[in-house]
Amino acid sequence: MRDDLAIQLGPLRLRNPLVMASGTFGFGLDYRGLVEPDQVGAVVTKGLSLQPWVGHAPPRLVESPCGAINAIGLENPGVDLFVERLLPELVATGATVIANVVGKTQEEYAEVARRLEAAGGVAAVELNISCPNVKEGGVAFAASPVMAASVVRAVRAASRLPVFVKLAPMAADPVEVALACAAAGADGFTVANTYPALSIDVERGQPALTAEVGGLSGPAIRPLSVRLTARIWRATGLPIIGSGGVETARDALEYLMAGARAVAVGTATFYRPTAALEILEGLRDYVARQGLASLETLVGRAVGPPEETAADIEGQAAAYLERTGALLHGHFRLSSGLHSDRYVEKFRLLERPRVAEALVRLLAIACWDLRPEVVVGPATGGILLAYELARQLGVSRAFFTERVGGRMALRRGFSVAAGEAVLLVEDVITTGGSLMETAQAVQAAGGRIVGACSLIDRSGGRFRPPFPYRTLIRLDFETWDQAACPLCWQGVPIAEPGSRRIG
């Protein structure tokens, strides 16, 4: 095969950017003789679940102007049968295999991914997060950034396979979902799944599909998905498989120039089985006419480069804090009484709601598995964090503690029920004293501490509470007792920027 259309899709090197979309190409074996699996960049399998799924009763596919509406119901034989009977034959064709994974709990997603990796031959997984999470009352994972990220984290923990998340375009904000998944470790995205649609059979006076609502695919959705591709590209900068209404090389080029690195062909395959090969020839002709060395030069050309996101904080925390003016240099007496040459003014981060929301989302992702019923934060920074963290975790209550007689206490009528699960959140940890005082106050009131988290930990690893603890940013700053402080010896004036002594 010629390599003139080869492209890098995250950790995957594809022979060309054409991907056969999940569900429309079967398991990659049905179209042999028309389109060989190794002629395209990758084959995305039908959705695979832990156990076989029957799907919806027919009719489950109906034509629509400029597209089709389907409600297959993710019918599939289950991952074990796929691994035993279908995967070996598909791998033998030389295809790059991306396995679409579905599930009703994050544990199911993780287990399917684990079994696929153990089998060998699968290059990556595509997570269909439009499935209902039965543990959360049937709410689709895609409806919540934190829920979506929990699936990514679970799969990441179970498998080393690259993870691409297939986004649901009708989520409240697909960009927020994408950012959360990126922070949780996603390698890229498929943008996007089908759009909910309803077709009426006017002769029968009933919905045309047994399931009533189906997913609209085809050319009708292409401009919508191209727009969403551009938004996800600019927000995350991660590799994207553009999906929705690709019929021609021109359509594929639109997606590439909007930020995609690969394009999925789906509905077009139903009425033009060799559509993918025709698109490839069109792309080769375009590359030759434009004198392009690689398709890589087209990625994002029409919409510009990606923006910096909150996920960029990891690995460059100090630089980020400097840039926002949150990291101060000088001689400071911290609220713990220790001295330091650097001080983090967390309110410089929290004063911008969008930044605060993005930062707290990362904390929410890290704490999803703790399942709190109440979130509590020590005043003052903890007030903002507690309420925003509770909102993102879907927790119904949040409150704060205040210092009374030198110690943290519950006031203003705040209370916890006996055994109620409480998550603690702090802005900056130096010694962890305020957080532990809050823990004692909550426990004295009957609460059960399920864990704690912080925006910034500058304890140097010394803070090790007796319950699960997660932090977003770790800073290795020196601190000294007053007697050992070199800045005091040098006579450098000291500042007390904290709020503990105010009032």
Short mmCIF file of C-alpha atoms in Angstrom, two decimals:
data_model
loop_
_atom_site.label_atom_id
_atom_site.label_comp_id
_atom_site.label_asym_id
_atom_site.label_seq_id
_atom_site.Cartn_x
_atom_site.Cartn_y
_atom_site.Cartn_z
CA MET A 1 0.00 0.00 0.00
CA ARG A 2 1.24 3.50 -0.77
CA ASP A 3 2.07 5.74 2.19
CA ASP A 4 1.20 9.11 0.63
CA LEU A 5 -1.89 9.50 2.81
CA ALA A 6 -0.43 8.15 6.06
CA ILE A 7 -1.28 10.14 9.16
CA GLN A 8 -0.60 10.02 12.89
CA LEU A 9 -3.69 9.59 15.06
CA GLY A 10 -2.28 10.00 18.55
CA PRO A 11 -0.29 6.82 19.28
CA LEU A 12 -1.61 5.14 16.10
CA ARG A 13 0.05 5.41 12.70
CA LEU A 14 -2.68 4.96 10.08
CA ARG A 15 -1.96 4.09 6.44
CA ASN A 16 -4.58 6.67 5.50
CA PRO A 17 -7.17 8.81 7.34
CA LEU A 18 -10.24 6.79 6.29
CA VAL A 19 -11.85 4.92 9.17
CA MET A 20 -14.86 2.64 8.79
CA ALA A 21 -17.39 3.83 11.36
CA SER A 22 -18.74 1.60 14.09
CA GLY A 23 -21.94 -0.24 13.20
CA THR A 24 -21.94 0.38 9.45
CA PHE A 25 -19.06 -1.94 8.51
CA GLY A 26 -20.05 -4.87 10.71
CA PHE A 27 -16.95 -6.45 12.20
CA GLY A 28 -14.89 -5.58 9.15
CA LEU A 29 -15.44 -8.88 7.36
CA ASP A 30 -18.79 -8.37 5.62
CA TYR A 31 -17.49 -6.09 2.86
CA ARG A 32 -14.55 -8.21 1.70
CA GLY A 33 -14.45 -8.28 -2.06
CA LEU A 34 -15.66 -4.67 -2.13
CA VAL A 35 -13.50 -2.96 0.48
CA GLU A 36 -10.72 -4.98 2.07
CA PRO A 37 -10.13 -4.15 5.74
CA ASP A 38 -6.45 -3.36 5.10
CA GLN A 39 -7.27 -0.80 2.40
CA VAL A 40 -8.51 1.76 4.92
CA GLY A 41 -6.79 3.42 7.84
CA ALA A 42 -8.73 1.51 10.50
CA VAL A 43 -11.85 -0.54 11.05
CA VAL A 44 -14.01 0.37 14.04
CA THR A 45 -16.03 -2.66 15.14
CA LYS A 46 -19.66 -2.76 16.13
CA GLY A 47 -20.13 -1.94 19.79
CA LEU A 48 -18.91 -4.69 22.12
CA SER A 49 -20.41 -5.29 25.54
CA LEU A 50 -19.45 -7.62 28.38
CA GLN A 51 -22.45 -9.86 27.69
CA PRO A 52 -24.38 -10.28 24.40
CA TRP A 53 -26.98 -7.57 23.75
CA VAL A 54 -30.12 -8.36 21.73
CA GLY A 55 -30.85 -4.81 20.59
CA HIS A 56 -34.22 -3.39 19.55
CA ALA A 57 -36.89 -5.21 17.59
CA PRO A 58 -37.38 -4.18 13.95
CA PRO A 59 -38.11 -1.89 12.29
CA ARG A 60 -34.94 -0.18 13.48
CA LEU A 61 -33.68 1.69 10.42
CA VAL A 62 -35.56 4.26 8.33
CA GLU A 63 -34.45 6.63 5.59
CA SER A 64 -34.58 10.35 6.16
CA PRO A 65 -33.89 13.30 3.84
CA CYS A 66 -30.09 13.46 3.49
CA GLY A 67 -29.57 10.60 5.91
CA ALA A 68 -30.92 7.71 7.92
CA ILE A 69 -32.30 7.19 11.41
CA ASN A 70 -31.37 4.01 13.25
CA ALA A 71 -32.20 2.45 16.58
CA ILE A 72 -30.29 -0.82 16.45
CA GLY A 73 -29.88 -0.90 20.22
CA LEU A 74 -26.19 -1.88 20.10
CA GLU A 75 -26.93 -5.50 19.24
CA ASN A 76 -23.72 -7.51 19.51
CA PRO A 77 -22.51 -11.01 20.40
CA GLY A 78 -20.44 -9.89 23.39
CA VAL A 79 -16.71 -9.39 23.72
CA ASP A 80 -15.82 -13.04 24.39
CA LEU A 81 -17.34 -14.38 21.18
CA PHE A 82 -15.76 -11.50 19.23
CA VAL A 83 -12.34 -12.30 20.67
CA GLU A 84 -12.70 -16.03 20.04
CA ARG A 85 -14.25 -16.13 16.56
CA LEU A 86 -14.11 -12.77 14.79
CA LEU A 87 -10.99 -10.95 15.94
CA PRO A 88 -8.44 -13.52 14.66
CA GLU A 89 -9.90 -13.42 11.15
CA LEU A 90 -10.03 -9.61 11.16
CA VAL A 91 -6.44 -9.31 12.38
CA ALA A 92 -5.33 -11.77 9.67
CA THR A 93 -6.51 -9.30 7.00
CA GLY A 94 -3.87 -6.80 8.15
CA ALA A 95 -6.46 -4.29 9.33
CA THR A 96 -5.85 -1.77 12.09
CA VAL A 97 -8.62 -2.65 14.54
CA ILE A 98 -10.31 -0.13 16.82
CA ALA A 99 -12.87 -1.82 19.08
CA ASN A 100 -15.98 0.15 19.98
CA VAL A 101 -16.87 -0.53 23.62
CA VAL A 102 -20.26 -0.13 25.31
CA GLY A 103 -21.44 -0.76 28.85
CA LYS A 104 -23.99 0.03 31.53
CA THR A 105 -21.44 0.71 34.27
CA GLN A 106 -17.88 1.99 34.23
CA GLU A 107 -16.81 -1.45 35.49
CA GLU A 108 -18.26 -3.07 32.36
CA TYR A 109 -16.36 -0.70 30.08
CA ALA A 110 -13.16 -1.46 31.95
CA GLU A 111 -13.61 -5.22 31.82
CA VAL A 112 -14.33 -5.24 28.09
CA ALA A 113 -11.19 -3.18 27.47
CA ARG A 114 -9.16 -5.54 29.67
CA ARG A 115 -10.31 -8.59 27.71
CA LEU A 116 -9.63 -6.91 24.37
CA GLU A 117 -6.08 -6.04 25.37
CA ALA A 118 -5.46 -9.55 26.69
CA ALA A 119 -6.60 -11.02 23.37
CA GLY A 120 -4.10 -8.98 21.34
CA GLY A 121 -4.61 -7.55 17.88
CA VAL A 122 -6.68 -4.52 18.91
CA ALA A 123 -4.93 -1.19 18.32
CA ALA A 124 -7.25 1.04 20.39
CA VAL A 125 -10.70 1.26 21.94
CA GLU A 126 -13.47 3.71 21.10
CA LEU A 127 -15.73 4.35 24.09
CA ASN A 128 -19.41 4.87 23.28
CA ILE A 129 -20.40 6.93 26.32
CA SER A 130 -23.97 7.47 25.15
CA CYS A 131 -24.95 4.33 27.09
CA PRO A 132 -27.06 4.72 30.26
CA ASN A 133 -25.24 4.25 33.55
CA VAL A 134 -27.56 1.93 35.45
CA LYS A 135 -25.92 2.81 38.76
CA GLU A 136 -26.87 6.45 38.27
CA GLY A 137 -30.51 5.94 37.41
CA GLY A 138 -30.03 5.40 33.67
CA VAL A 139 -28.37 8.74 32.97
CA ALA A 140 -26.05 8.52 29.96
CA PHE A 141 -22.36 8.86 30.84
CA ALA A 142 -22.07 11.56 28.18
CA ALA A 143 -24.51 13.76 30.08
CA SER A 144 -21.94 14.60 32.74
CA PRO A 145 -18.28 15.57 32.30
CA VAL A 146 -17.36 13.84 35.55
CA MET A 147 -19.29 10.66 34.70
CA ALA A 148 -17.69 10.53 31.26
CA ALA A 149 -14.25 11.01 32.76
CA SER A 150 -14.94 8.22 35.27
CA VAL A 151 -15.32 5.79 32.36
CA VAL A 152 -12.01 6.93 30.86
CA ARG A 153 -10.24 6.56 34.21
CA ALA A 154 -11.70 3.09 34.73
CA VAL A 155 -10.62 1.93 31.26
CA ARG A 156 -7.20 3.51 31.72
CA ALA A 157 -6.73 1.57 34.95
CA ALA A 158 -7.75 -1.72 33.32
CA SER A 159 -5.93 -1.49 29.99
CA ARG A 160 -2.97 0.13 28.25
CA LEU A 161 -4.83 0.40 24.94
CA PRO A 162 -5.21 3.93 23.52
CA VAL A 163 -8.61 5.40 24.39
CA PHE A 164 -10.78 7.41 21.99
CA VAL A 165 -14.05 8.74 23.36
CA LYS A 166 -17.04 8.89 21.02
CA LEU A 167 -18.77 12.08 22.09
CA ALA A 168 -22.53 12.55 22.18
CA PRO A 169 -23.38 15.78 20.30
CA MET A 170 -26.51 16.40 22.38
CA ALA A 171 -24.73 16.46 25.75
CA ALA A 172 -25.35 19.71 27.65
CA ASP A 173 -21.86 20.83 26.57
CA PRO A 174 -19.78 18.32 24.58
CA VAL A 175 -16.71 20.54 24.95
CA GLU A 176 -16.88 20.30 28.75
CA VAL A 177 -17.22 16.52 28.44
CA ALA A 178 -14.21 16.43 26.12
CA LEU A 179 -12.10 18.52 28.49
CA ALA A 180 -12.98 16.22 31.38
CA CYS A 181 -12.12 13.12 29.36
CA ALA A 182 -8.84 14.72 28.27
CA ALA A 183 -7.96 15.41 31.88
CA ALA A 184 -8.79 11.79 32.74
CA GLY A 185 -6.34 10.51 30.14
CA ALA A 186 -8.23 10.12 26.84
CA ASP A 187 -5.96 9.87 23.81
CA GLY A 188 -8.50 11.41 21.46
CA PHE A 189 -12.12 11.62 20.35
CA THR A 190 -14.58 10.55 17.73
CA VAL A 191 -16.73 13.57 16.90
CA ALA A 192 -19.49 12.69 17.03
CA ASN A 193 -22.23 10.14 17.59
CA THR A 194 -25.63 10.45 15.88
CA TYR A 195 -28.25 13.08 16.72
CA PRO A 196 -31.52 12.01 18.43
CA ALA A 197 -34.34 12.05 15.87
CA LEU A 198 -37.94 10.96 15.43
CA SER A 199 -39.62 9.76 12.22
CA ILE A 200 -43.38 9.25 12.04
CA ASP A 201 -45.10 6.64 9.88
CA VAL A 202 -48.14 8.71 8.91
CA GLU A 203 -50.05 5.71 7.51
CA ARG A 204 -49.91 3.91 10.84
CA GLY A 205 -49.91 7.08 12.92
CA GLN A 206 -46.98 5.74 14.94
CA PRO A 207 -43.22 6.22 15.19
CA ALA A 208 -41.47 4.56 12.27
CA LEU A 209 -39.01 2.82 14.61
CA THR A 210 -39.95 0.36 17.33
CA ALA A 211 -37.70 2.19 19.76
CA GLU A 212 -39.43 5.46 18.76
CA VAL A 213 -36.33 7.69 18.87
CA GLY A 214 -33.26 6.83 16.81
CA GLY A 215 -29.97 8.38 15.81
CA LEU A 216 -29.78 10.59 12.71
CA SER A 217 -26.70 10.08 10.54
CA GLY A 218 -25.67 11.05 7.04
CA PRO A 219 -25.06 14.33 5.16
CA ALA A 220 -27.76 16.17 7.12
CA ILE A 221 -25.55 16.26 10.23
CA ARG A 222 -22.20 16.97 8.57
CA PRO A 223 -22.10 20.78 9.10
CA LEU A 224 -23.08 20.28 12.75
CA SER A 225 -20.37 17.69 13.35
CA VAL A 226 -17.74 19.72 11.49
CA ARG A 227 -18.51 22.65 13.79
CA LEU A 228 -18.27 20.42 16.86
CA THR A 229 -14.99 18.98 15.57
CA ALA A 230 -13.53 22.49 15.41
CA ARG A 231 -14.71 23.23 18.96
CA ILE A 232 -13.24 20.03 20.38
CA TRP A 233 -9.96 20.56 18.50
CA ARG A 234 -9.56 24.13 19.77
CA ALA A 235 -10.49 23.15 23.31
CA THR A 236 -8.31 20.04 23.67
CA GLY A 237 -5.80 19.80 20.82
CA LEU A 238 -6.18 16.01 20.96
CA PRO A 239 -6.47 13.73 17.90
CA ILE A 240 -9.99 13.55 16.45
CA ILE A 241 -11.81 11.13 14.17
CA GLY A 242 -14.38 13.32 12.41
CA SER A 243 -17.65 11.48 11.91
CA GLY A 244 -20.96 12.36 10.31
CA GLY A 245 -22.07 12.58 6.70
CA VAL A 246 -18.75 11.89 4.94
CA GLU A 247 -19.56 11.00 1.33
CA THR A 248 -16.77 12.58 -0.71
CA ALA A 249 -13.14 13.65 -0.47
CA ARG A 250 -14.33 17.23 -0.07
CA ASP A 251 -16.30 16.20 3.03
CA ALA A 252 -13.25 14.49 4.47
CA LEU A 253 -11.12 17.58 3.82
CA GLU A 254 -13.62 19.73 5.71
CA TYR A 255 -13.16 17.59 8.79
CA LEU A 256 -9.36 17.63 8.48
CA MET A 257 -9.28 21.40 8.15
CA ALA A 258 -11.57 21.67 11.19
CA GLY A 259 -9.06 19.77 13.32
CA ALA A 260 -9.67 16.07 12.65
CA ARG A 261 -6.81 13.71 11.80
CA ALA A 262 -9.03 10.92 10.51
CA VAL A 263 -12.57 10.71 9.14
CA ALA A 264 -15.15 7.97 9.62
CA VAL A 265 -17.29 6.76 6.74
CA GLY A 266 -20.60 5.26 7.82
CA THR A 267 -24.01 5.80 6.26
CA ALA A 268 -22.52 6.32 2.77
CA THR A 269 -21.36 2.70 2.85
CA PHE A 270 -24.98 1.50 2.83
CA TYR A 271 -25.75 2.92 -0.60
CA ARG A 272 -22.20 3.15 -2.02
CA PRO A 273 -20.28 0.19 -0.58
CA THR A 274 -16.98 1.38 -2.10
CA ALA A 275 -17.41 4.99 -0.93
CA ALA A 276 -14.27 4.80 1.24
CA LEU A 277 -12.07 3.82 -1.71
CA GLU A 278 -13.53 6.59 -3.84
CA ILE A 279 -12.82 9.11 -1.09
CA LEU A 280 -9.24 7.90 -0.83
CA GLU A 281 -8.68 8.45 -4.52
CA GLY A 282 -10.13 11.93 -4.19
CA LEU A 283 -7.74 12.69 -1.32
CA ARG A 284 -4.75 11.44 -3.33
CA ASP A 285 -5.75 13.68 -6.20
CA TYR A 286 -6.07 16.68 -3.84
CA VAL A 287 -2.65 16.03 -2.27
CA ALA A 288 -1.07 15.84 -5.73
CA ARG A 289 -2.83 18.97 -7.03
CA GLN A 290 -1.90 20.99 -3.95
CA GLY A 291 1.66 19.66 -3.85
CA LEU A 292 1.29 18.63 -0.20
CA ALA A 293 4.02 16.65 1.48
CA SER A 294 1.54 15.26 4.00
CA LEU A 295 -2.08 15.51 5.12
CA GLU A 296 -0.70 16.62 8.48
CA THR A 297 -0.42 20.16 7.11
CA LEU A 298 -4.20 20.36 6.72
CA VAL A 299 -5.14 19.55 10.32
CA GLY A 300 -6.90 22.56 11.82
CA ARG A 301 -5.92 24.84 8.91
CA ALA A 302 -9.32 26.53 8.72
CA VAL A 303 -9.91 27.06 12.45
CA GLY A 304 -6.52 27.76 13.98
CA PRO A 305 -4.48 26.12 16.73
CA PRO A 306 -5.87 24.68 19.97
CA GLU A 307 -6.24 26.83 23.06
CA GLU A 308 -4.51 26.28 26.37
CA THR A 309 -6.73 24.33 28.75
CA ALA A 310 -6.83 23.56 32.44
CA ALA A 311 -5.44 20.12 31.65
CA ASP A 312 -2.17 21.82 30.65
CA ILE A 313 -1.50 22.58 34.32
CA GLU A 314 -0.17 19.13 35.05
CA GLY A 315 3.59 19.00 34.63
CA GLN A 316 3.96 22.79 34.52
CA ALA A 317 2.13 23.86 37.67
CA ALA A 318 4.65 26.44 38.87
CA ALA A 319 4.77 28.15 35.46
CA TYR A 320 0.97 28.25 35.32
CA LEU A 321 0.76 29.81 38.79
CA GLU A 322 3.39 32.38 37.86
CA ARG A 323 1.52 33.31 34.70
CA THR A 324 -1.76 33.88 36.53
CA GLY A 325 -0.07 35.92 39.27
CA ALA A 326 -1.02 33.35 41.90
CA LEU A 327 2.57 32.53 42.86
CA LEU A 328 4.17 35.29 44.93
CA HIS A 329 7.88 35.63 45.78
CA GLY A 330 9.22 37.23 48.93
CA HIS A 331 9.20 36.39 52.65
CA PHE A 332 5.92 35.08 54.02
CA ARG A 333 4.52 33.80 57.27
CA LEU A 334 2.03 31.10 56.28
CA SER A 335 -1.23 30.42 58.10
CA SER A 336 0.48 27.37 59.64
CA GLY A 337 3.07 29.67 61.26
CA LEU A 338 5.88 28.41 59.03
CA HIS A 339 7.98 30.77 56.89
CA SER A 340 8.58 30.47 53.14
CA ASP A 341 10.01 32.41 50.20
CA ARG A 342 6.93 31.65 48.08
CA TYR A 343 3.23 31.98 48.68
CA VAL A 344 0.27 30.78 46.60
CA GLU A 345 -2.54 33.31 46.45
CA LYS A 346 -5.23 30.86 45.52
CA PHE A 347 -7.84 33.57 45.05
CA ARG A 348 -5.99 34.72 41.93
CA LEU A 349 -6.99 31.33 40.48
CA LEU A 350 -10.48 31.28 41.93
CA GLU A 351 -11.44 34.84 40.93
CA ARG A 352 -12.12 33.70 37.37
CA PRO A 353 -15.17 31.42 37.43
CA ARG A 354 -14.29 29.55 34.23
CA VAL A 355 -10.78 28.75 35.45
CA ALA A 356 -12.09 27.74 38.87
CA GLU A 357 -14.70 25.52 37.23
CA ALA A 358 -12.07 23.81 35.08
CA LEU A 359 -9.70 23.27 38.00
CA VAL A 360 -12.41 21.87 40.24
CA ARG A 361 -13.51 19.56 37.44
CA LEU A 362 -10.10 17.92 37.62
CA LEU A 363 -10.60 17.42 41.36
CA ALA A 364 -14.07 16.00 40.75
CA ILE A 365 -12.67 13.49 38.29
CA ALA A 366 -10.02 12.42 40.80
CA CYS A 367 -12.62 12.01 43.57
CA TRP A 368 -15.46 10.43 41.60
CA ASP A 369 -14.96 6.99 43.16
CA LEU A 370 -15.27 8.29 46.75
CA ARG A 371 -19.07 8.75 46.38
CA PRO A 372 -19.64 11.48 48.97
CA GLU A 373 -23.05 12.65 50.18
CA VAL A 374 -21.75 15.97 51.55
CA VAL A 375 -18.75 18.13 50.64
CA VAL A 376 -17.16 20.25 53.38
CA GLY A 377 -14.37 22.81 53.09
CA PRO A 378 -12.52 24.89 55.68
CA ALA A 379 -13.10 28.62 55.24
CA THR A 380 -12.23 30.74 53.29
CA GLY A 381 -10.99 29.19 50.05
CA GLY A 382 -12.70 25.93 50.91
CA ILE A 383 -16.08 27.63 50.71
CA LEU A 384 -15.77 28.25 46.97
CA LEU A 385 -14.24 24.86 46.30
CA ALA A 386 -16.76 22.93 48.38
CA TYR A 387 -19.79 24.31 46.58
CA GLU A 388 -18.32 23.98 43.08
CA LEU A 389 -17.02 20.47 43.79
CA ALA A 390 -20.41 19.39 45.11
CA ARG A 391 -22.09 20.78 41.99
CA GLN A 392 -19.79 18.90 39.64
CA LEU A 393 -20.05 15.65 41.58
CA GLY A 394 -23.83 15.89 41.69
CA VAL A 395 -23.82 16.04 45.49
CA SER A 396 -26.89 17.68 47.01
CA ARG A 397 -25.22 19.46 49.96
CA ALA A 398 -22.06 21.42 50.68
CA PHE A 399 -21.01 23.66 53.55
CA PHE A 400 -17.96 25.03 55.32
CA THR A 401 -16.37 25.15 58.75
CA GLU A 402 -15.24 28.26 60.60
CA ARG A 403 -12.58 28.90 63.19
CA VAL A 404 -14.04 29.26 66.69
CA GLY A 405 -11.74 29.59 69.67
CA GLY A 406 -8.77 28.80 67.46
CA ARG A 407 -10.22 25.58 65.98
CA MET A 408 -12.46 24.63 63.09
CA ALA A 409 -16.10 24.04 63.95
CA LEU A 410 -19.52 23.56 62.35
CA ARG A 411 -21.70 26.65 62.68
CA ARG A 412 -24.71 28.35 61.04
CA GLY A 413 -26.88 25.28 61.57
CA PHE A 414 -24.69 23.05 59.38
CA SER A 415 -24.86 19.40 60.40
CA VAL A 416 -24.23 15.88 59.16
CA ALA A 417 -26.28 12.77 59.79
CA ALA A 418 -24.75 9.83 61.58
CA GLY A 419 -22.64 7.87 59.10
CA GLU A 420 -23.14 10.39 56.27
CA ALA A 421 -20.31 10.19 53.72
CA VAL A 422 -18.27 13.40 53.74
CA LEU A 423 -15.58 14.55 51.28
CA LEU A 424 -13.27 17.30 52.54
CA VAL A 425 -11.75 19.87 50.20
CA GLU A 426 -9.04 22.45 50.89
CA ASP A 427 -7.46 25.10 48.72
CA VAL A 428 -3.79 24.89 49.75
CA ILE A 429 -2.23 22.24 52.00
CA THR A 430 0.93 23.23 53.85
CA THR A 431 0.73 21.13 56.99
CA GLY A 432 -2.88 20.04 56.59
CA GLY A 433 -3.79 21.35 60.03
CA SER A 434 -7.02 23.10 59.02
CA LEU A 435 -8.19 20.10 57.04
CA MET A 436 -7.57 17.70 59.92
CA GLU A 437 -9.37 20.05 62.32
CA THR A 438 -12.31 20.04 59.93
CA ALA A 439 -12.19 16.25 59.79
CA GLN A 440 -12.35 16.11 63.59
CA ALA A 441 -15.32 18.49 63.66
CA VAL A 442 -17.18 16.43 61.06
CA GLN A 443 -16.46 13.17 62.85
CA ALA A 444 -17.53 14.63 66.17
CA ALA A 445 -20.85 15.53 64.54
CA GLY A 446 -21.29 11.92 63.35
CA GLY A 447 -20.03 12.22 59.76
CA ARG A 448 -17.94 9.54 58.03
CA ILE A 449 -14.89 10.87 56.15
CA VAL A 450 -14.59 9.09 52.79
CA GLY A 451 -11.67 11.17 51.59
CA ALA A 452 -10.11 14.58 51.10
CA CYS A 453 -8.69 16.59 48.22
CA SER A 454 -6.87 19.86 47.67
CA LEU A 455 -6.25 22.27 44.85
CA ILE A 456 -2.57 22.68 45.77
CA ASP A 457 -0.35 20.61 48.05
CA ARG A 458 2.89 22.23 49.14
CA SER A 459 3.53 19.88 52.07
CA GLY A 460 6.36 18.10 50.28
CA GLY A 461 4.62 14.79 50.82
CA ARG A 462 4.44 15.22 54.58
CA PHE A 463 0.65 15.45 54.69
CA ARG A 464 -0.62 11.87 54.84
CA PRO A 465 -4.13 11.75 56.30
CA PRO A 466 -5.69 8.46 57.48
CA PHE A 467 -8.19 8.48 54.59
CA PRO A 468 -7.96 8.65 50.78
CA TYR A 469 -6.39 11.93 49.64
CA ARG A 470 -6.01 13.45 46.15
CA THR A 471 -4.48 16.74 45.05
CA LEU A 472 -4.37 18.57 41.75
CA ILE A 473 -1.04 20.42 41.95
CA ARG A 474 1.98 19.37 44.01
CA LEU A 475 4.56 22.07 44.70
CA ASP A 476 7.92 21.38 46.31
CA PHE A 477 8.51 24.67 48.15
CA GLU A 478 10.72 24.91 51.19
CA THR A 479 9.31 26.04 54.54
CA TRP A 480 11.11 26.83 57.79
CA ASP A 481 10.38 27.39 61.44
CA GLN A 482 11.03 30.99 62.42
CA ALA A 483 14.24 30.08 64.22
CA ALA A 484 15.64 28.35 61.13
CA CYS A 485 14.37 30.79 58.48
CA PRO A 486 17.29 32.12 56.35
CA LEU A 487 15.20 35.11 55.25
CA CYS A 488 14.77 36.17 58.87
CA TRP A 489 18.54 35.97 59.35
CA GLN A 490 18.98 38.21 56.29
CA GLY A 491 16.48 40.74 57.68
CA VAL A 492 14.07 40.42 54.76
CA PRO A 493 10.73 42.04 55.73
CA ILE A 494 7.96 39.49 56.26
CA ALA A 495 4.37 39.57 55.00
CA GLU A 496 1.34 37.72 56.33
CA PRO A 497 -0.96 37.30 53.33
CA GLY A 498 -3.23 34.58 54.76
CA SER A 499 -6.73 35.10 56.11
CA ARG A 500 -6.44 33.26 59.41
CA ARG A 501 -5.47 36.37 61.37
CA ILE A 502 -7.97 38.71 59.70
CA GLY A 503 -10.49 40.18 62.12
#
